Tab-separated table of C-alpha atoms in Angstrom:
chain	number	residue	atom	x	y	z
A	152	MET	CA	26.279	-59.777	-24.480
A	153	ASP	CA	29.860	-58.851	-25.276
A	154	PHE	CA	31.521	-57.709	-22.041
A	155	GLY	CA	35.014	-58.076	-23.474
A	156	LEU	CA	34.636	-55.053	-25.723
A	157	ALA	CA	37.342	-52.467	-25.074
A	158	ALA	CA	36.283	-48.869	-24.582
A	159	GLU	CA	38.824	-46.296	-25.743
A	160	PHE	CA	38.412	-42.755	-24.396
A	161	SER	CA	40.121	-40.010	-26.358
A	162	PRO	CA	41.270	-36.807	-24.598
A	163	GLU	CA	38.364	-34.966	-26.239
A	164	GLU	CA	35.854	-37.477	-24.880
A	165	TYR	CA	37.581	-37.438	-21.520
A	166	ARG	CA	37.069	-33.756	-20.797
A	167	TYR	CA	33.950	-32.923	-18.866
A	168	GLN	CA	31.212	-31.818	-21.283
A	169	PRO	CA	27.874	-31.252	-19.472
A	170	GLU	CA	25.846	-31.125	-22.669
A	171	ILE	CA	26.942	-34.658	-23.576
A	172	TYR	CA	25.927	-35.994	-20.173
A	173	GLN	CA	22.551	-34.324	-20.412
A	174	VAL	CA	21.847	-35.878	-23.803
A	175	ASN	CA	23.157	-39.378	-23.120
A	176	ASP	CA	21.829	-39.884	-19.620
A	177	PRO	CA	18.241	-38.971	-18.755
A	178	GLU	CA	18.771	-39.410	-14.982
A	179	PRO	CA	19.022	-35.879	-13.451
A	180	ASP	CA	20.327	-37.263	-10.147
A	181	LEU	CA	23.065	-39.202	-11.921
A	182	VAL	CA	24.112	-36.102	-13.856
A	183	LYS	CA	24.434	-34.170	-10.591
A	184	ILE	CA	26.472	-36.970	-9.032
A	185	ILE	CA	28.840	-37.071	-12.013
A	186	GLN	CA	29.272	-33.307	-11.895
A	187	HIS	CA	30.095	-33.563	-8.196
A	188	LEU	CA	32.599	-36.395	-8.779
A	189	HIS	CA	34.500	-34.237	-11.247
A	190	GLU	CA	35.267	-31.934	-8.312
A	191	SER	CA	36.898	-34.721	-6.261
A	192	LEU	CA	40.637	-35.339	-6.667
A	193	ASP	CA	40.953	-38.450	-4.482
A	194	PRO	CA	40.803	-41.588	-6.688
A	195	ARG	CA	39.672	-43.918	-3.891
A	196	THR	CA	36.807	-41.633	-2.937
A	197	VAL	CA	35.713	-41.389	-6.569
A	198	PHE	CA	35.935	-45.173	-7.042
A	199	ALA	CA	33.850	-45.835	-3.925
A	200	CYS	CA	31.210	-43.460	-5.317
A	201	PHE	CA	31.468	-45.211	-8.687
A	202	GLY	CA	30.765	-48.575	-7.030
A	203	LYS	CA	27.811	-47.219	-5.074
A	204	ILE	CA	26.309	-45.624	-8.184
A	205	MET	CA	26.631	-48.814	-10.227
A	206	GLY	CA	25.146	-50.822	-7.347
A	207	GLN	CA	22.243	-48.399	-7.049
A	208	TYR	CA	21.203	-48.646	-10.704
A	209	LEU	CA	22.227	-52.250	-11.485
A	210	PRO	CA	22.398	-55.649	-9.656
A	211	ILE	CA	26.085	-55.161	-8.809
A	212	ASP	CA	27.512	-56.267	-5.438
A	213	GLY	CA	31.146	-55.342	-5.985
A	214	VAL	CA	33.697	-53.861	-8.382
A	215	GLN	CA	37.455	-54.335	-8.664
A	216	MET	CA	39.700	-52.305	-10.918
A	217	THR	CA	43.396	-52.198	-11.809
A	218	PHE	CA	44.781	-49.183	-13.677
A	219	LYS	CA	48.449	-48.288	-13.947
A	220	ARG	CA	49.879	-48.720	-10.431
A	221	HIS	CA	46.459	-48.354	-8.791
A	222	GLN	CA	44.162	-51.056	-7.454
A	223	PHE	CA	40.633	-50.290	-6.275
A	224	ASN	CA	38.004	-52.433	-4.574
A	225	TRP	CA	34.400	-51.771	-3.642
A	226	GLY	CA	31.770	-54.120	-2.217
A	227	ARG	CA	31.795	-57.908	-2.188
A	228	THR	CA	33.625	-60.266	-4.515
A	229	GLN	CA	31.172	-63.183	-4.647
A	230	GLY	CA	28.582	-63.671	-7.360
A	231	ILE	CA	28.674	-63.769	-11.149
A	232	LYS	CA	31.911	-62.290	-12.499
A	233	VAL	CA	31.919	-60.017	-15.522
A	234	THR	CA	35.314	-58.682	-16.627
A	235	GLN	CA	36.004	-55.861	-19.047
A	236	GLN	CA	39.150	-54.362	-20.469
A	237	LEU	CA	39.163	-50.618	-20.923
A	238	ALA	CA	41.818	-48.300	-22.302
A	239	PHE	CA	42.553	-44.707	-21.436
A	240	SER	CA	45.425	-42.641	-22.801
A	241	GLY	CA	47.111	-45.815	-24.019
A	242	GLU	CA	46.942	-47.502	-20.590
A	243	ALA	CA	44.931	-50.701	-20.024
A	244	ALA	CA	42.410	-50.876	-17.186
A	245	ASN	CA	40.936	-54.191	-15.984
A	246	LEU	CA	37.458	-53.916	-14.478
A	247	THR	CA	35.602	-56.817	-12.821
A	248	TYR	CA	31.997	-56.661	-11.634
A	249	SER	CA	30.450	-59.062	-9.121
A	250	LEU	CA	26.773	-59.453	-10.067
A	251	LYS	CA	23.824	-60.608	-7.982
A	252	SER	CA	22.148	-61.929	-11.135
A	253	PRO	CA	22.808	-62.014	-14.893
A	254	LEU	CA	22.220	-58.734	-16.656
A	255	THR	CA	19.354	-58.350	-19.064
A	256	PRO	CA	20.125	-56.846	-22.503
A	257	SER	CA	18.780	-53.480	-21.362
A	258	GLN	CA	20.849	-53.641	-18.160
A	259	SER	CA	23.964	-54.487	-20.193
A	260	GLN	CA	23.380	-51.415	-22.324
A	261	ARG	CA	22.858	-49.317	-19.220
A	262	LEU	CA	26.096	-50.624	-17.686
A	263	GLN	CA	28.055	-49.567	-20.760
A	264	THR	CA	26.503	-46.091	-20.796
A	265	MET	CA	26.902	-45.475	-17.054
A	266	GLN	CA	30.392	-46.961	-16.955
A	267	THR	CA	31.649	-44.601	-19.649
A	268	LEU	CA	30.202	-41.585	-17.871
A	269	VAL	CA	31.033	-42.424	-14.269
A	270	LEU	CA	34.591	-43.656	-14.915
A	271	LEU	CA	35.657	-40.343	-16.442
A	272	PRO	CA	35.957	-38.559	-13.052
A	273	LEU	CA	38.003	-41.520	-11.762
A	274	PHE	CA	40.535	-41.296	-14.603
A	275	ASN	CA	40.648	-37.542	-14.024
A	276	ALA	CA	41.439	-38.026	-10.319
A	277	ILE	CA	44.099	-40.663	-11.077
A	278	GLN	CA	45.828	-38.424	-13.603
A	279	PHE	CA	45.759	-35.483	-11.213
A	280	GLN	CA	47.269	-37.645	-8.454
A	281	ASP	CA	49.998	-38.927	-10.790
A	282	ILE	CA	50.899	-35.381	-11.864
A	283	SER	CA	50.942	-34.242	-8.238
A	284	GLN	CA	53.199	-37.154	-7.288
A	285	LYS	CA	55.675	-36.234	-10.038
A	286	ALA	CA	55.677	-32.628	-8.860
A	287	MET	CA	56.416	-33.581	-5.239
A	288	TYR	CA	58.608	-36.682	-5.452
A	289	ASP	CA	62.054	-37.520	-6.752
A	290	SER	CA	61.707	-40.140	-9.494
A	291	LEU	CA	64.966	-41.936	-8.650
A	292	THR	CA	64.612	-42.411	-4.891
A	293	LYS	CA	60.808	-42.092	-4.573
A	294	LEU	CA	61.393	-39.627	-1.721
A	295	GLY	CA	59.997	-36.115	-1.530
A	296	ASN	CA	61.871	-33.529	-3.576
A	297	ARG	CA	63.318	-30.150	-2.529
A	298	HIS	CA	60.065	-28.259	-3.117
A	299	TYR	CA	58.049	-30.792	-1.129
A	300	TYR	CA	60.626	-30.626	1.667
A	301	ALA	CA	60.371	-26.829	1.904
A	302	GLU	CA	56.577	-26.948	2.059
A	303	SER	CA	56.563	-29.831	4.543
A	304	LEU	CA	59.038	-28.161	6.900
A	305	LYS	CA	56.991	-24.956	6.912
A	306	LYS	CA	53.874	-26.921	7.833
A	307	ALA	CA	55.736	-28.947	10.458
A	308	ILE	CA	57.092	-25.772	12.075
A	309	ALA	CA	53.629	-24.200	12.093
A	310	THR	CA	52.173	-27.318	13.754
A	311	SER	CA	54.966	-27.529	16.341
A	312	SER	CA	54.560	-23.830	17.104
A	313	ARG	CA	50.827	-24.189	17.716
A	314	HIS	CA	51.040	-27.317	19.838
A	315	ASP	CA	54.481	-26.803	21.396
A	316	ASN	CA	55.698	-30.172	20.075
A	317	PRO	CA	59.391	-30.921	19.492
A	318	LEU	CA	60.615	-31.003	15.919
A	319	SER	CA	64.037	-31.902	14.523
A	320	ILE	CA	65.697	-32.338	11.153
A	321	VAL	CA	68.496	-34.645	10.054
A	322	ILE	CA	70.700	-33.765	7.069
A	323	LEU	CA	72.521	-36.651	5.416
A	324	ASP	CA	74.846	-36.995	2.478
A	325	LEU	CA	76.810	-39.901	1.051
A	326	ASP	CA	80.512	-39.809	1.871
A	327	ASN	CA	82.795	-39.601	-1.188
A	328	PHE	CA	79.848	-39.981	-3.565
A	329	LYS	CA	81.536	-37.947	-6.318
A	330	LYS	CA	84.541	-40.269	-6.202
A	331	LEU	CA	82.249	-43.291	-6.499
A	332	ASN	CA	80.477	-41.709	-9.478
A	333	ASP	CA	83.759	-40.873	-11.208
A	334	SER	CA	85.206	-44.342	-10.599
A	335	TYR	CA	82.237	-46.556	-11.444
A	336	GLY	CA	79.911	-44.377	-13.527
A	337	HIS	CA	76.542	-42.726	-13.073
A	338	LEU	CA	74.537	-45.943	-13.420
A	339	LEU	CA	76.083	-47.292	-10.242
A	340	GLY	CA	75.729	-43.870	-8.649
A	341	ASP	CA	72.012	-43.894	-9.415
A	342	GLU	CA	71.698	-47.402	-7.990
A	343	VAL	CA	73.390	-46.285	-4.770
A	344	LEU	CA	71.086	-43.263	-4.489
A	345	SER	CA	68.018	-45.417	-5.133
A	346	GLU	CA	69.070	-47.977	-2.520
A	347	PHE	CA	69.802	-45.218	-0.035
A	348	GLY	CA	66.304	-43.838	-0.601
A	349	GLN	CA	64.836	-47.260	0.185
A	350	LEU	CA	67.058	-47.555	3.245
A	351	LEU	CA	65.820	-44.196	4.554
A	352	THR	CA	62.210	-45.139	3.904
A	353	SER	CA	62.672	-48.287	5.993
A	354	ALA	CA	64.537	-46.475	8.776
A	355	ILE	CA	62.116	-43.617	9.474
A	356	ARG	CA	58.933	-43.812	11.506
A	357	ASP	CA	55.482	-43.276	10.033
A	358	THR	CA	55.440	-39.781	11.542
A	359	ASP	CA	58.748	-38.771	9.914
A	360	GLN	CA	59.329	-37.627	6.320
A	361	ALA	CA	62.380	-38.220	4.125
A	362	PHE	CA	63.454	-36.112	1.140
A	363	ARG	CA	66.161	-35.965	-1.488
A	364	VAL	CA	66.940	-32.258	-1.778
A	365	GLY	CA	69.691	-32.490	-4.379
A	366	GLY	CA	72.557	-34.678	-5.604
A	367	ASP	CA	73.501	-36.966	-2.723
A	368	GLU	CA	71.930	-34.736	-0.054
A	369	PHE	CA	68.930	-35.914	1.939
A	370	VAL	CA	66.851	-34.477	4.774
A	371	VAL	CA	64.544	-36.160	7.276
A	372	ILE	CA	61.920	-34.190	9.198
A	373	VAL	CA	61.600	-35.863	12.600
A	374	ARG	CA	58.526	-35.304	14.742
A	375	GLY	CA	60.487	-35.392	17.984
A	376	ASP	CA	63.486	-34.031	19.849
A	377	VAL	CA	67.185	-34.619	19.195
A	378	LYS	CA	67.028	-37.884	21.136
A	379	ALA	CA	64.462	-39.251	18.678
A	380	ALA	CA	66.535	-37.928	15.781
A	381	SER	CA	69.685	-39.530	17.238
A	382	VAL	CA	67.934	-42.911	17.404
A	383	LEU	CA	67.093	-42.507	13.719
A	384	CYS	CA	70.717	-41.682	12.917
A	385	GLU	CA	71.931	-44.796	14.722
A	386	ARG	CA	69.389	-46.867	12.799
A	387	VAL	CA	70.556	-45.459	9.463
A	388	LEU	CA	74.232	-46.030	10.250
A	389	THR	CA	73.542	-49.614	11.345
A	390	SER	CA	71.487	-50.340	8.226
A	391	ILE	CA	74.022	-48.919	5.793
A	392	SER	CA	76.946	-50.717	7.438
A	393	SER	CA	75.254	-54.093	6.864
A	394	HIS	CA	73.968	-53.364	3.348
A	395	SER	CA	75.833	-55.416	0.714
A	396	LEU	CA	75.918	-52.690	-1.965
A	397	PHE	CA	77.226	-49.987	0.376
A	398	GLU	CA	79.695	-52.403	1.941
A	399	LYS	CA	81.012	-53.482	-1.476
A	400	TYR	CA	81.743	-49.931	-2.628
A	401	GLN	CA	82.587	-48.548	0.810
A	402	ALA	CA	79.770	-46.012	0.581
A	403	MET	CA	78.731	-44.527	3.900
A	404	THR	CA	76.917	-41.484	5.199
A	405	SER	CA	77.472	-38.581	7.568
A	406	LEU	CA	74.583	-36.950	9.410
A	407	GLY	CA	73.854	-33.646	11.148
A	408	VAL	CA	70.987	-33.041	13.575
A	409	SER	CA	69.284	-29.924	14.897
A	410	GLN	CA	66.125	-29.368	16.927
A	411	TRP	CA	63.832	-26.512	15.965
A	412	LYS	CA	63.606	-23.662	18.471
A	413	GLN	CA	60.534	-21.509	19.029
A	414	ASP	CA	60.376	-18.581	16.569
A	415	GLU	CA	63.220	-20.056	14.512
A	416	THR	CA	62.858	-20.069	10.728
A	417	ALA	CA	63.160	-23.101	8.448
A	418	THR	CA	66.450	-21.689	7.147
A	419	ASP	CA	67.856	-21.314	10.665
A	420	VAL	CA	67.157	-24.895	11.736
A	421	TYR	CA	68.533	-26.193	8.409
A	422	GLU	CA	71.765	-24.187	8.735
A	423	ARG	CA	72.382	-25.505	12.244
A	424	ALA	CA	71.884	-29.105	11.080
A	425	ASP	CA	74.212	-28.416	8.135
A	426	LYS	CA	76.915	-27.181	10.512
A	427	ALA	CA	76.469	-30.351	12.569
A	428	LEU	CA	76.881	-32.394	9.378
A	429	TYR	CA	80.223	-30.744	8.630
A	430	ARG	CA	81.332	-31.459	12.193
A	431	ALA	CA	80.522	-35.128	11.547
A	432	LYS	CA	82.632	-35.055	8.398
A	433	ALA	CA	85.485	-33.372	10.256
A	434	ALA	CA	85.261	-36.100	12.913
A	435	GLY	CA	86.042	-38.768	10.336
A	436	ARG	CA	82.681	-39.259	8.581
A	437	ARG	CA	80.446	-42.334	9.071
A	438	CYS	CA	78.898	-40.743	12.150
A	439	PHE	CA	76.389	-38.096	13.242
A	440	LYS	CA	76.686	-34.901	15.247
A	441	VAL	CA	74.014	-32.890	17.035
A	442	ASP	CA	73.794	-29.118	17.099
A	443	GLU	CA	72.785	-28.606	20.732
A	444	ILE	CA	70.128	-26.019	21.579
């Protein structure tokens, strides 16, 4: 048995072709399962189904897989280990099976056939997720982008309206960022933006969302009132003041806060936070101001 054989899937092979499945796999139930998996866009759900299918037809107790930035696990890790290297669209995938018993020659053949068929929906789901991530997130800071912010704020307002929960936004920008860019170059500017994105990610709560909406402008959607948003602002200011990169180049931030009011639009709450931001700048920067309801 040669389990080290690489399997290369071309884009043509990758696309779902029912007639191929019907010819290569005589199991009607398996064909139906594969067709159903092609409808799922969550990689972890598809991988869990992949593990269950392989365990149903073969003496497999567990499967682990690494592909791109993704790691998947299903079942148990003890038993006989069989590792394979696959390739898809030029990317290597490492796949390890945990077996209850050694595979017979016929079972080895079946593993290869099933693996090729059942992994296709997983690669499809991973690619869809990667494309979706690129469409929603800023590549430099790893925060949500302007489009994702607009959609998220609409949803947050709709939820707050239904449940009468407080909602606030914080607008931030980096003080004198253009001067820093002009003096030290765009590479340093990008590093500052990237570090600021990480700082925001660490400062917000799990219920909050941070976005880069353009240049050096950021927005945080806070699931709470202005008091909760003010605590976040204090946390950001404390973090940036003790950060070596920001301290070295004297890069700081100003922040503006507003709390959403019933029947107020996304534009309205943003404009009030923006006015609060300019008040913070007028007050000497390196601080935050709240637009009171």
